[in-house]
Tab-separated table of C-alpha atoms in Angstrom:
chain	number	residue	atom	x	y	z
A	1	MET	CA	123.153	173.009	70.265
A	2	HIS	CA	120.002	175.161	70.454
A	3	ASN	CA	118.222	173.657	73.462
A	4	PRO	CA	119.130	174.872	76.956
A	5	VAL	CA	121.549	172.675	78.895
A	6	VAL	CA	120.597	171.629	82.437
A	7	GLY	CA	122.835	170.094	85.080
A	8	VAL	CA	121.273	167.205	87.011
A	9	SER	CA	122.521	166.212	90.466
A	10	ALA	CA	123.792	162.643	90.789
A	11	CYS	CA	123.873	160.369	93.822
A	12	GLN	CA	126.638	158.014	94.905
A	13	ARG	CA	125.707	154.325	94.956
A	14	GLN	CA	127.483	150.985	95.090
A	15	ILE	CA	126.747	149.059	91.888
A	16	GLU	CA	128.324	145.644	91.294
A	17	GLY	CA	130.950	146.424	93.924
A	18	HIS	CA	131.927	149.795	92.498
A	19	GLY	CA	131.198	153.292	93.706
A	20	CYS	CA	129.168	155.063	91.024
A	21	HIS	CA	127.602	158.424	90.273
A	22	MET	CA	124.060	157.816	89.087
A	23	VAL	CA	120.845	159.511	88.031
A	24	VAL	CA	117.611	157.569	87.539
A	25	ASN	CA	116.386	157.543	83.929
A	26	LYS	CA	112.983	159.109	84.663
A	27	TYR	CA	114.533	162.488	85.494
A	28	VAL	CA	116.547	162.601	82.287
A	29	THR	CA	113.527	161.517	80.239
A	30	ALA	CA	111.170	164.099	81.763
A	31	LEU	CA	113.680	166.915	81.369
A	32	ARG	CA	114.429	166.094	77.750
A	33	GLN	CA	110.843	165.401	76.702
A	34	SER	CA	108.712	167.676	78.886
A	35	ALA	CA	111.116	170.566	79.526
A	36	GLU	CA	112.822	170.240	76.123
A	37	VAL	CA	116.314	170.695	77.520
A	38	GLU	CA	119.570	168.785	77.137
A	39	VAL	CA	121.022	167.134	80.225
A	40	VAL	CA	124.477	166.765	81.759
A	41	LEU	CA	125.050	164.761	84.940
A	42	LEU	CA	126.806	166.469	87.845
A	43	PRO	CA	128.824	164.132	90.104
A	44	ALA	CA	128.239	163.860	93.836
A	45	LEU	CA	131.404	165.078	95.592
A	46	SER	CA	131.694	165.717	99.318
A	47	GLU	CA	133.868	168.767	98.761
A	48	GLY	CA	131.358	170.216	96.299
A	49	LEU	CA	131.783	171.024	92.620
A	50	ASN	CA	133.749	173.824	91.037
A	51	PRO	CA	131.192	176.668	90.942
A	52	ALA	CA	132.399	177.630	87.469
A	53	ILE	CA	130.511	174.599	86.136
A	54	LEU	CA	127.134	176.227	86.704
A	55	ALA	CA	128.184	179.342	84.815
A	56	ARG	CA	128.246	177.163	81.688
A	57	LEU	CA	124.714	175.812	82.213
A	58	ASP	CA	121.198	177.155	81.679
A	59	GLY	CA	119.513	175.456	84.629
A	60	LEU	CA	119.914	173.071	87.552
A	61	CYS	CA	117.700	170.156	88.583
A	62	LEU	CA	118.122	168.514	91.987
A	63	THR	CA	116.647	165.030	91.778
A	64	GLY	CA	114.966	162.825	94.322
A	65	SER	CA	116.855	159.987	95.999
A	66	TYR	CA	116.456	157.120	98.418
A	67	SER	CA	118.946	158.901	100.666
A	68	ASN	CA	118.147	161.655	103.153
A	69	VAL	CA	119.924	164.915	103.920
A	70	GLU	CA	122.156	164.432	106.952
A	71	PRO	CA	120.677	166.294	109.973
A	72	ARG	CA	124.071	167.843	110.795
A	73	HIS	CA	123.479	170.264	107.926
A	74	PHE	CA	120.653	171.899	109.875
A	75	GLY	CA	121.964	171.536	113.411
A	76	GLN	CA	120.368	168.270	114.486
A	77	ALA	CA	121.723	164.921	115.665
A	78	PRO	CA	121.445	161.808	113.453
A	79	TRP	CA	118.080	160.120	113.566
A	80	PRO	CA	117.812	156.490	114.629
A	81	GLY	CA	116.246	153.869	112.404
A	82	ASP	CA	116.145	153.390	108.653
A	83	CYS	CA	117.845	156.519	107.324
A	84	ARG	CA	120.065	156.248	104.278
A	85	TYR	CA	122.569	159.064	103.901
A	86	ASP	CA	124.738	160.210	100.999
A	87	PRO	CA	127.322	162.712	102.305
A	88	ALA	CA	128.773	163.223	98.825
A	89	ARG	CA	125.356	164.167	97.451
A	90	ASP	CA	124.902	166.625	100.332
A	91	GLY	CA	128.269	168.219	99.604
A	92	SER	CA	127.504	168.794	95.947
A	93	ALA	CA	123.826	169.679	96.130
A	94	LEU	CA	123.997	172.226	98.931
A	95	SER	CA	126.884	174.059	97.289
A	96	LEU	CA	125.063	173.972	93.935
A	97	VAL	CA	121.990	175.661	95.423
A	98	HIS	CA	124.117	178.501	96.791
A	99	GLU	CA	125.822	179.018	93.440
A	100	ALA	CA	122.606	178.750	91.426
A	101	ARG	CA	121.089	181.389	93.687
A	102	ARG	CA	124.089	183.695	93.151
A	103	LEU	CA	123.910	183.250	89.379
A	104	GLN	CA	120.097	183.475	89.291
A	105	LEU	CA	120.159	180.151	87.453
A	106	PRO	CA	116.760	178.448	87.009
A	107	LEU	CA	116.441	175.782	89.690
A	108	LEU	CA	114.041	172.848	90.055
A	109	GLY	CA	114.210	170.660	93.165
A	110	ILE	CA	112.343	167.353	93.316
A	111	CYS	CA	111.677	165.501	96.613
A	112	ARG	CA	115.186	165.379	98.153
A	113	GLY	CA	115.921	168.374	95.946
A	114	LEU	CA	113.223	170.415	97.703
A	115	GLN	CA	114.721	169.425	101.044
A	116	GLU	CA	118.205	170.429	99.878
A	117	MET	CA	116.870	173.796	98.751
A	118	ASN	CA	115.228	174.405	102.119
A	119	VAL	CA	118.388	173.477	104.056
A	120	ALA	CA	120.612	175.589	101.781
A	121	TYR	CA	118.309	178.551	102.497
A	122	GLY	CA	118.790	178.041	106.245
A	123	GLY	CA	115.699	175.931	106.929
A	124	SER	CA	115.377	172.595	108.715
A	125	LEU	CA	113.754	169.200	108.196
A	126	ARG	CA	111.955	166.668	110.333
A	127	GLN	CA	111.915	162.893	110.152
A	128	PRO	CA	110.548	160.295	110.272
A	129	LEU	CA	107.239	161.881	109.324
A	130	GLN	CA	105.323	158.633	109.767
A	131	GLU	CA	106.228	158.580	113.475
A	132	LEU	CA	105.259	162.170	114.223
A	133	PRO	CA	101.804	162.868	115.683
A	134	GLY	CA	99.291	164.515	113.390
A	135	LEU	CA	101.184	163.804	110.159
A	136	LEU	CA	100.347	161.447	107.333
A	137	ASP	CA	102.553	158.512	106.366
A	138	HIS	CA	104.182	160.085	103.312
A	139	ARG	CA	106.156	156.993	102.302
A	140	GLU	CA	105.502	155.105	99.068
A	141	PRO	CA	103.201	152.055	99.175
A	142	ALA	CA	104.830	148.654	99.525
A	143	ALA	CA	104.337	147.403	95.970
A	144	ASP	CA	106.511	146.033	93.170
A	145	ASP	CA	104.575	147.857	90.461
A	146	MET	CA	106.042	151.305	89.712
A	147	ASP	CA	102.673	152.781	88.749
A	148	GLU	CA	101.448	151.815	92.203
A	149	HIS	CA	104.471	153.478	93.812
A	150	TYR	CA	103.741	156.722	91.997
A	151	ARG	CA	99.954	156.734	92.166
A	152	PRO	CA	98.240	159.807	93.674
A	153	ALA	CA	98.538	159.549	97.451
A	154	HIS	CA	97.003	162.738	98.850
A	155	GLY	CA	95.783	166.165	97.870
A	156	ILE	CA	97.617	169.481	98.006
A	157	ARG	CA	96.225	172.993	98.145
A	158	LEU	CA	98.159	175.629	96.243
A	159	ASN	CA	99.026	179.041	97.608
A	160	PRO	CA	96.805	181.368	95.502
A	161	ASP	CA	99.631	183.923	95.441
A	162	GLY	CA	102.284	181.410	94.428
A	163	LEU	CA	104.036	180.337	91.247
A	164	LEU	CA	102.220	176.994	90.922
A	165	ALA	CA	98.804	178.657	91.087
A	166	ARG	CA	99.860	181.082	88.354
A	167	LEU	CA	101.158	178.241	86.184
A	168	THR	CA	98.047	176.081	86.475
A	169	GLY	CA	95.116	178.348	87.359
A	170	GLU	CA	93.887	175.626	89.730
A	171	PRO	CA	93.595	175.645	93.535
A	172	ALA	CA	94.297	171.972	94.267
A	173	PHE	CA	95.704	168.720	92.876
A	174	GLU	CA	96.324	165.093	93.818
A	175	VAL	CA	100.013	164.104	93.920
A	176	ASN	CA	102.178	161.091	94.655
A	177	SER	CA	104.202	160.773	97.865
A	178	LEU	CA	107.494	158.900	98.426
A	179	HIS	CA	109.404	160.463	101.310
A	180	GLN	CA	109.980	160.362	105.054
A	181	GLN	CA	111.760	163.684	105.493
A	182	GLY	CA	109.827	166.916	105.228
A	183	ILE	CA	110.156	170.628	105.844
A	184	ASP	CA	110.071	171.821	109.443
A	185	ARG	CA	111.347	175.409	109.483
A	186	LEU	CA	111.018	177.141	106.128
A	187	GLY	CA	114.246	178.573	104.733
A	188	GLN	CA	114.750	182.347	104.725
A	189	GLY	CA	113.200	184.055	101.720
A	190	LEU	CA	111.254	180.991	100.578
A	191	LEU	CA	107.516	180.951	99.925
A	192	ALA	CA	105.325	177.953	100.800
A	193	GLU	CA	103.681	177.068	97.479
A	194	ALA	CA	101.492	174.123	98.535
A	195	LEU	CA	100.334	172.277	101.654
A	196	ALA	CA	99.322	168.660	102.241
A	197	PRO	CA	96.150	167.917	104.272
A	198	ASP	CA	98.292	167.494	107.413
A	199	GLY	CA	99.839	170.948	106.953
A	200	LEU	CA	103.205	169.730	105.662
A	201	ILE	CA	104.784	172.112	103.143
A	202	GLU	CA	104.777	170.287	99.806
A	203	ALA	CA	106.277	172.939	97.512
A	204	ILE	CA	108.460	176.020	97.852
A	205	SER	CA	109.714	178.852	95.669
A	206	ASP	CA	112.069	181.802	95.897
A	207	PRO	CA	110.156	184.832	94.573
A	208	ALA	CA	113.413	186.799	94.368
A	209	GLN	CA	114.775	184.467	91.669
A	210	PRO	CA	113.727	184.258	87.998
A	211	PHE	CA	112.743	180.613	88.625
A	212	ALA	CA	113.438	178.596	91.774
A	213	LEU	CA	110.871	175.910	92.597
A	214	GLY	CA	110.983	172.826	94.801
A	215	VAL	CA	108.278	170.159	95.000
A	216	GLN	CA	108.030	167.295	97.469
A	217	TRP	CA	106.318	164.891	95.075
A	218	HIS	CA	107.675	163.341	91.854
A	219	PRO	CA	106.437	165.229	88.778
A	220	GLU	CA	108.926	163.376	86.569
A	221	TRP	CA	106.764	160.223	86.719
A	222	ARG	CA	104.618	160.243	83.557
A	223	SER	CA	105.140	163.993	83.462
A	224	ASP	CA	103.097	164.587	80.306
A	225	GLU	CA	100.009	162.827	81.695
A	226	HIS	CA	99.390	165.105	84.710
A	227	PRO	CA	98.573	168.802	84.135
A	228	LEU	CA	100.489	169.987	87.214
A	229	TYR	CA	103.546	167.871	86.445
A	230	ARG	CA	103.570	168.979	82.822
A	231	ALA	CA	103.218	172.639	83.832
A	232	ILE	CA	106.223	172.366	86.161
A	233	PHE	CA	108.555	170.999	83.508
A	234	THR	CA	107.247	173.308	80.798
A	235	ALA	CA	107.817	176.352	83.000
A	236	PHE	CA	111.275	175.165	84.033
A	237	GLY	CA	112.275	174.582	80.413
A	238	ALA	CA	110.999	178.025	79.437
A	239	ALA	CA	112.976	179.631	82.281
A	240	CYS	CA	116.133	177.828	81.152
A	241	ALA	CA	115.548	179.055	77.583
A	242	ARG	CA	115.176	182.649	78.820
A	243	HIS	CA	118.381	182.317	80.830
A	244	ARG	CA	120.217	181.026	77.758
A	245	GLN	CA	118.967	183.952	75.695
A	246	ARG	CA	120.155	186.451	78.311
A	247	ILE	CA	123.621	184.867	78.409
A	248	LEU	CA	123.936	184.833	74.621
A	249	ALA	CA	122.607	188.367	74.162
């Protein structure tokens, strides 16, 4: 197998009465087609995964999810209201970030994945964004059509000194928005890569790593049709290929 191999974080869901580990197809498709990597699914286990697994991989992708990171992981009490949690996903994902950081493994976090990165780096989150003064409603529109769910929802301005600005050469983009958690305190060592019009941090990176990027939007949706989304997956795939070459050298 010549392509890099990337581990993709799964969620736990009940499907037809059974507990299942699952990853939505769009992440696998975008990684294979836009990043040109092979994919293996990593189960969601409360106790975390054996860290030796990541040593066999060339990259890690933390996917989005309908669930939210439990506030206990950043020292807060549970929030009231409509908050889905997935403790098994938390257990796996947070431990995976720590190990990927130790191994300097290329890391891409998407939506919940960005939030997991921030928490693993010692940061915190806030929710529900739509109830906080001065913030936009960052949730997806109420529509059955998936293209409507993932349509551009607001602009972002890129940090001119950040990774995304270097990858695209552009100062701003329009992105989709499907979340109700967001970054509050930025994790130690992380750089804010992009801001929404309300000031919410929409992307982060770790400049000390070969490639560690988290984005709050969903670049996996029609990834080849949006220049920013395509650039993210292309750069991640290239970083995974470089990692593979270093390991094999």
